[in-house]
Every structure is written in C-alpha cells, then in structure tokens.
PDB file of C-alpha atoms in Angstrom:
ATOM      1  CA  UNK A   1      95.413 -32.133  37.207  1.00  0.00           C
ATOM      2  CA  UNK A   2      93.504 -28.988  36.171  1.00  0.00           C
ATOM      3  CA  UNK A   3      94.580 -25.719  37.764  1.00  0.00           C
ATOM      4  CA  UNK A   4      91.244 -24.165  38.775  1.00  0.00           C
ATOM      5  CA  UNK A   5      92.860 -20.955  39.996  1.00  0.00           C
ATOM      6  CA  UNK A   6      92.920 -19.575  36.446  1.00  0.00           C
ATOM      7  CA  UNK A   7      89.252 -20.289  35.673  1.00  0.00           C
ATOM      8  CA  UNK A   8      87.179 -17.142  36.000  1.00  0.00           C
ATOM      9  CA  UNK A   9      83.628 -17.335  37.238  1.00  0.00           C
ATOM     10  CA  UNK A  10      80.950 -14.718  36.570  1.00  0.00           C
ATOM     11  CA  UNK A  11      80.959 -11.797  38.976  1.00  0.00           C
ATOM     12  CA  UNK A  12      77.759 -11.655  40.955  1.00  0.00           C
ATOM     13  CA  UNK A  13      76.575  -8.905  43.239  1.00  0.00           C
ATOM     14  CA  UNK A  14      74.888 -10.442  46.274  1.00  0.00           C
ATOM     15  CA  UNK A  15      73.193  -7.146  47.024  1.00  0.00           C
ATOM     16  CA  UNK A  16      69.555  -7.385  48.174  1.00  0.00           C
ATOM     17  CA  UNK A  17      68.737  -4.938  45.339  1.00  0.00           C
ATOM     18  CA  UNK A  18      68.423  -7.828  42.878  1.00  0.00           C
ATOM     19  CA  UNK A  19      64.746  -8.676  42.494  1.00  0.00           C
ATOM     20  CA  UNK A  20      63.280 -12.056  43.342  1.00  0.00           C
ATOM     21  CA  UNK A  21      62.151 -14.153  40.408  1.00  0.00           C
ATOM     22  CA  UNK A  22      65.188 -13.562  38.204  1.00  0.00           C
ATOM     23  CA  UNK A  23      66.691 -16.703  36.683  1.00  0.00           C
ATOM     24  CA  UNK A  24      70.292 -17.800  37.269  1.00  0.00           C
ATOM     25  CA  UNK A  25      71.149 -16.584  33.746  1.00  0.00           C
ATOM     26  CA  UNK A  26      69.485 -15.393  30.544  1.00  0.00           C
ATOM     27  CA  UNK A  27      70.435 -14.647  26.948  1.00  0.00           C
ATOM     28  CA  UNK A  28      70.058 -11.071  25.704  1.00  0.00           C
ATOM     29  CA  UNK A  29      71.355  -9.185  22.658  1.00  0.00           C
ATOM     30  CA  UNK A  30      74.701  -7.519  23.446  1.00  0.00           C
ATOM     31  CA  UNK A  31      74.520  -3.848  22.403  1.00  0.00           C
ATOM     32  CA  UNK A  32      78.331  -3.616  22.421  1.00  0.00           C
ATOM     33  CA  UNK A  33      78.795  -6.575  20.039  1.00  0.00           C
ATOM     34  CA  UNK A  34      76.338  -5.764  17.236  1.00  0.00           C
ATOM     35  CA  UNK A  35      73.446  -7.494  19.028  1.00  0.00           C
ATOM     36  CA  UNK A  36      75.030 -10.938  19.193  1.00  0.00           C
ATOM     37  CA  UNK A  37      73.578 -13.155  21.953  1.00  0.00           C
ATOM     38  CA  UNK A  38      75.232 -12.748  25.344  1.00  0.00           C
ATOM     39  CA  UNK A  39      74.752 -14.411  28.716  1.00  0.00           C
ATOM     40  CA  UNK A  40      73.702 -12.130  31.584  1.00  0.00           C
ATOM     41  CA  UNK A  41      73.780 -13.015  35.281  1.00  0.00           C
ATOM     42  CA  UNK A  42      71.640 -11.176  37.886  1.00  0.00           C
ATOM     43  CA  UNK A  43      73.594  -8.498  39.718  1.00  0.00           C
ATOM     44  CA  UNK A  44      76.435  -8.613  37.189  1.00  0.00           C
ATOM     45  CA  UNK A  45      77.409  -5.815  34.827  1.00  0.00           C
ATOM     46  CA  UNK A  46      79.148  -7.861  32.131  1.00  0.00           C
ATOM     47  CA  UNK A  47      77.812  -9.288  28.875  1.00  0.00           C
ATOM     48  CA  UNK A  48      79.393 -12.761  28.456  1.00  0.00           C
ATOM     49  CA  UNK A  49      79.784 -14.084  24.907  1.00  0.00           C
ATOM     50  CA  UNK A  50      77.404 -16.862  23.965  1.00  0.00           C
ATOM     51  CA  UNK A  51      77.453 -19.251  21.036  1.00  0.00           C
ATOM     52  CA  UNK A  52      75.410 -18.035  18.111  1.00  0.00           C
ATOM     53  CA  UNK A  53      74.054 -19.998  15.156  1.00  0.00           C
ATOM     54  CA  UNK A  54      76.313 -19.270  12.203  1.00  0.00           C
ATOM     55  CA  UNK A  55      74.587 -17.245   9.522  1.00  0.00           C
ATOM     56  CA  UNK A  56      76.395 -17.249   6.169  1.00  0.00           C
ATOM     57  CA  UNK A  57      73.888 -14.968   4.488  1.00  0.00           C
ATOM     58  CA  UNK A  58      74.353 -11.203   4.824  1.00  0.00           C
ATOM     59  CA  UNK A  59      71.056  -9.560   5.737  1.00  0.00           C
ATOM     60  CA  UNK A  60      69.826  -6.102   6.642  1.00  0.00           C
ATOM     61  CA  UNK A  61      70.483  -5.043  10.230  1.00  0.00           C
ATOM     62  CA  UNK A  62      66.796  -5.161  11.168  1.00  0.00           C
ATOM     63  CA  UNK A  63      66.449  -8.720   9.913  1.00  0.00           C
ATOM     64  CA  UNK A  64      69.695  -9.742  11.605  1.00  0.00           C
ATOM     65  CA  UNK A  65      68.512  -8.176  14.863  1.00  0.00           C
ATOM     66  CA  UNK A  66      65.251 -10.153  14.642  1.00  0.00           C
ATOM     67  CA  UNK A  67      67.201 -13.361  14.015  1.00  0.00           C
ATOM     68  CA  UNK A  68      69.439 -12.696  17.019  1.00  0.00           C
ATOM     69  CA  UNK A  69      66.471 -11.910  19.270  1.00  0.00           C
ATOM     70  CA  UNK A  70      64.843 -15.134  18.097  1.00  0.00           C
ATOM     71  CA  UNK A  71      68.064 -17.027  18.879  1.00  0.00           C
ATOM     72  CA  UNK A  72      68.112 -15.497  22.378  1.00  0.00           C
ATOM     73  CA  UNK A  73      64.451 -16.425  22.891  1.00  0.00           C
ATOM     74  CA  UNK A  74      65.155 -19.993  21.764  1.00  0.00           C
ATOM     75  CA  UNK A  75      68.147 -20.336  24.117  1.00  0.00           C
ATOM     76  CA  UNK A  76      66.127 -18.825  26.992  1.00  0.00           C
ATOM     77  CA  UNK A  77      63.340 -21.297  26.302  1.00  0.00           C
ATOM     78  CA  UNK A  78      65.852 -24.141  26.688  1.00  0.00           C
ATOM     79  CA  UNK A  79      66.806 -22.689  30.106  1.00  0.00           C
ATOM     80  CA  UNK A  80      63.110 -22.249  31.009  1.00  0.00           C
ATOM     81  CA  UNK A  81      63.566 -18.483  31.256  1.00  0.00           C
ATOM     82  CA  UNK A  82      60.297 -16.652  30.584  1.00  0.00           C
ATOM     83  CA  UNK A  83      60.119 -13.620  28.274  1.00  0.00           C
ATOM     84  CA  UNK A  84      59.367 -11.455  31.333  1.00  0.00           C
ATOM     85  CA  UNK A  85      62.471 -12.721  33.129  1.00  0.00           C
ATOM     86  CA  UNK A  86      64.655 -12.189  30.047  1.00  0.00           C
ATOM     87  CA  UNK A  87      63.339  -8.632  29.602  1.00  0.00           C
ATOM     88  CA  UNK A  88      64.013  -7.899  33.280  1.00  0.00           C
ATOM     89  CA  UNK A  89      67.541  -9.297  32.969  1.00  0.00           C
ATOM     90  CA  UNK A  90      68.178  -7.138  29.890  1.00  0.00           C
ATOM     91  CA  UNK A  91      66.879  -4.042  31.711  1.00  0.00           C
ATOM     92  CA  UNK A  92      68.886  -4.897  34.831  1.00  0.00           C
ATOM     93  CA  UNK A  93      72.190  -4.955  33.032  1.00  0.00           C
ATOM     94  CA  UNK A  94      71.372  -1.769  31.092  1.00  0.00           C
ATOM     95  CA  UNK A  95      69.776   0.380  33.810  1.00  0.00           C
ATOM     96  CA  UNK A  96      70.995  -1.198  37.068  1.00  0.00           C
ATOM     97  CA  UNK A  97      69.699  -4.067  39.128  1.00  0.00           C
ATOM     98  CA  UNK A  98      67.789  -1.855  41.566  1.00  0.00           C
ATOM     99  CA  UNK A  99      65.806  -0.159  38.754  1.00  0.00           C
ATOM    100  CA  UNK A 100      62.094  -1.142  38.636  1.00  0.00           C
ATOM    101  CA  UNK A 101      62.601  -2.343  35.048  1.00  0.00           C
ATOM    102  CA  UNK A 102      64.827  -5.140  36.448  1.00  0.00           C
ATOM    103  CA  UNK A 103      61.854  -6.617  38.333  1.00  0.00           C
ATOM    104  CA  UNK A 104      60.213  -9.447  36.354  1.00  0.00           C
ATOM    105  CA  UNK A 105      56.933  -8.768  38.187  1.00  0.00           C
ATOM    106  CA  UNK A 106      56.650  -5.497  36.224  1.00  0.00           C
ATOM    107  CA  UNK A 107      56.343  -7.308  32.879  1.00  0.00           C
ATOM    108  CA  UNK A 108      53.542  -9.099  31.080  1.00  0.00           C
ATOM    109  CA  UNK A 109      53.960 -12.786  30.235  1.00  0.00           C
ATOM    110  CA  UNK A 110      55.064 -11.742  26.733  1.00  0.00           C
ATOM    111  CA  UNK A 111      57.890  -9.604  28.169  1.00  0.00           C
ATOM    112  CA  UNK A 112      56.293  -6.174  27.676  1.00  0.00           C
ATOM    113  CA  UNK A 113      57.019  -3.624  30.417  1.00  0.00           C
ATOM    114  CA  UNK A 114      53.850  -2.535  32.210  1.00  0.00           C
ATOM    115  CA  UNK A 115      55.390  -0.191  34.768  1.00  0.00           C
ATOM    116  CA  UNK A 116      55.517  -0.344  38.531  1.00  0.00           C
TER     117      UNK A 116
END
C-alpha cells in the first residue's frame, strides 16, 4: 500500500485575489534555475521543476532562452493554456497574484501586456 501522507501537493492560495480565467497550471521559465521550464499554479509562490527536452549542444544564452520559451509554449499548448494565460501566470508568480499583470484579461491573444 502507498503511504500518501508523504506525497506533497502544490500549495495553493484560495484567496479571492487570484483572477478568473487563469488555468490550473502553466509552464514558465524559472528565473532561479537558468530559465528552465517550471510549472506554476495560480496563487502559489513556488516554481516546480518540469521536464525539459535534453539539449546536448551548448548554445548562447539568448538562443537557449528562446529554446526554453518555445518548450514552455509547446507544453502550454498541450495543456490548452493560451499565451495570455501563461503570461499572466508568469507575472502572478513574479509580482503577486493580486497585481493587474496577473489578470489574463489584460493581455492580447499573443500574450503581450496591454495594461489595465
């Protein structure tokens, strides 16, 4: 039998400050782990490690960052997370979930912030 008491689940803040329209999870580059893809949950303040395609070639940081952002976009697409939702999730974990940048309604369909 599996002891489920040792399995940790993501911490979620059930505060009403989390904006409507955010997905259950999204992939964003982790600024604390050299931009590797991480899973983010709404209302949470932790970047969870995510699997990343293995890249044997050493590339410049800008190219590697573009590859990682593309990997995040691909994984978000599989979850049916829009670019606007992913951008809002990334802003929420960086600036706080009550910040206007964490509201997916403040983004264009391409994920560009358009303000309040």
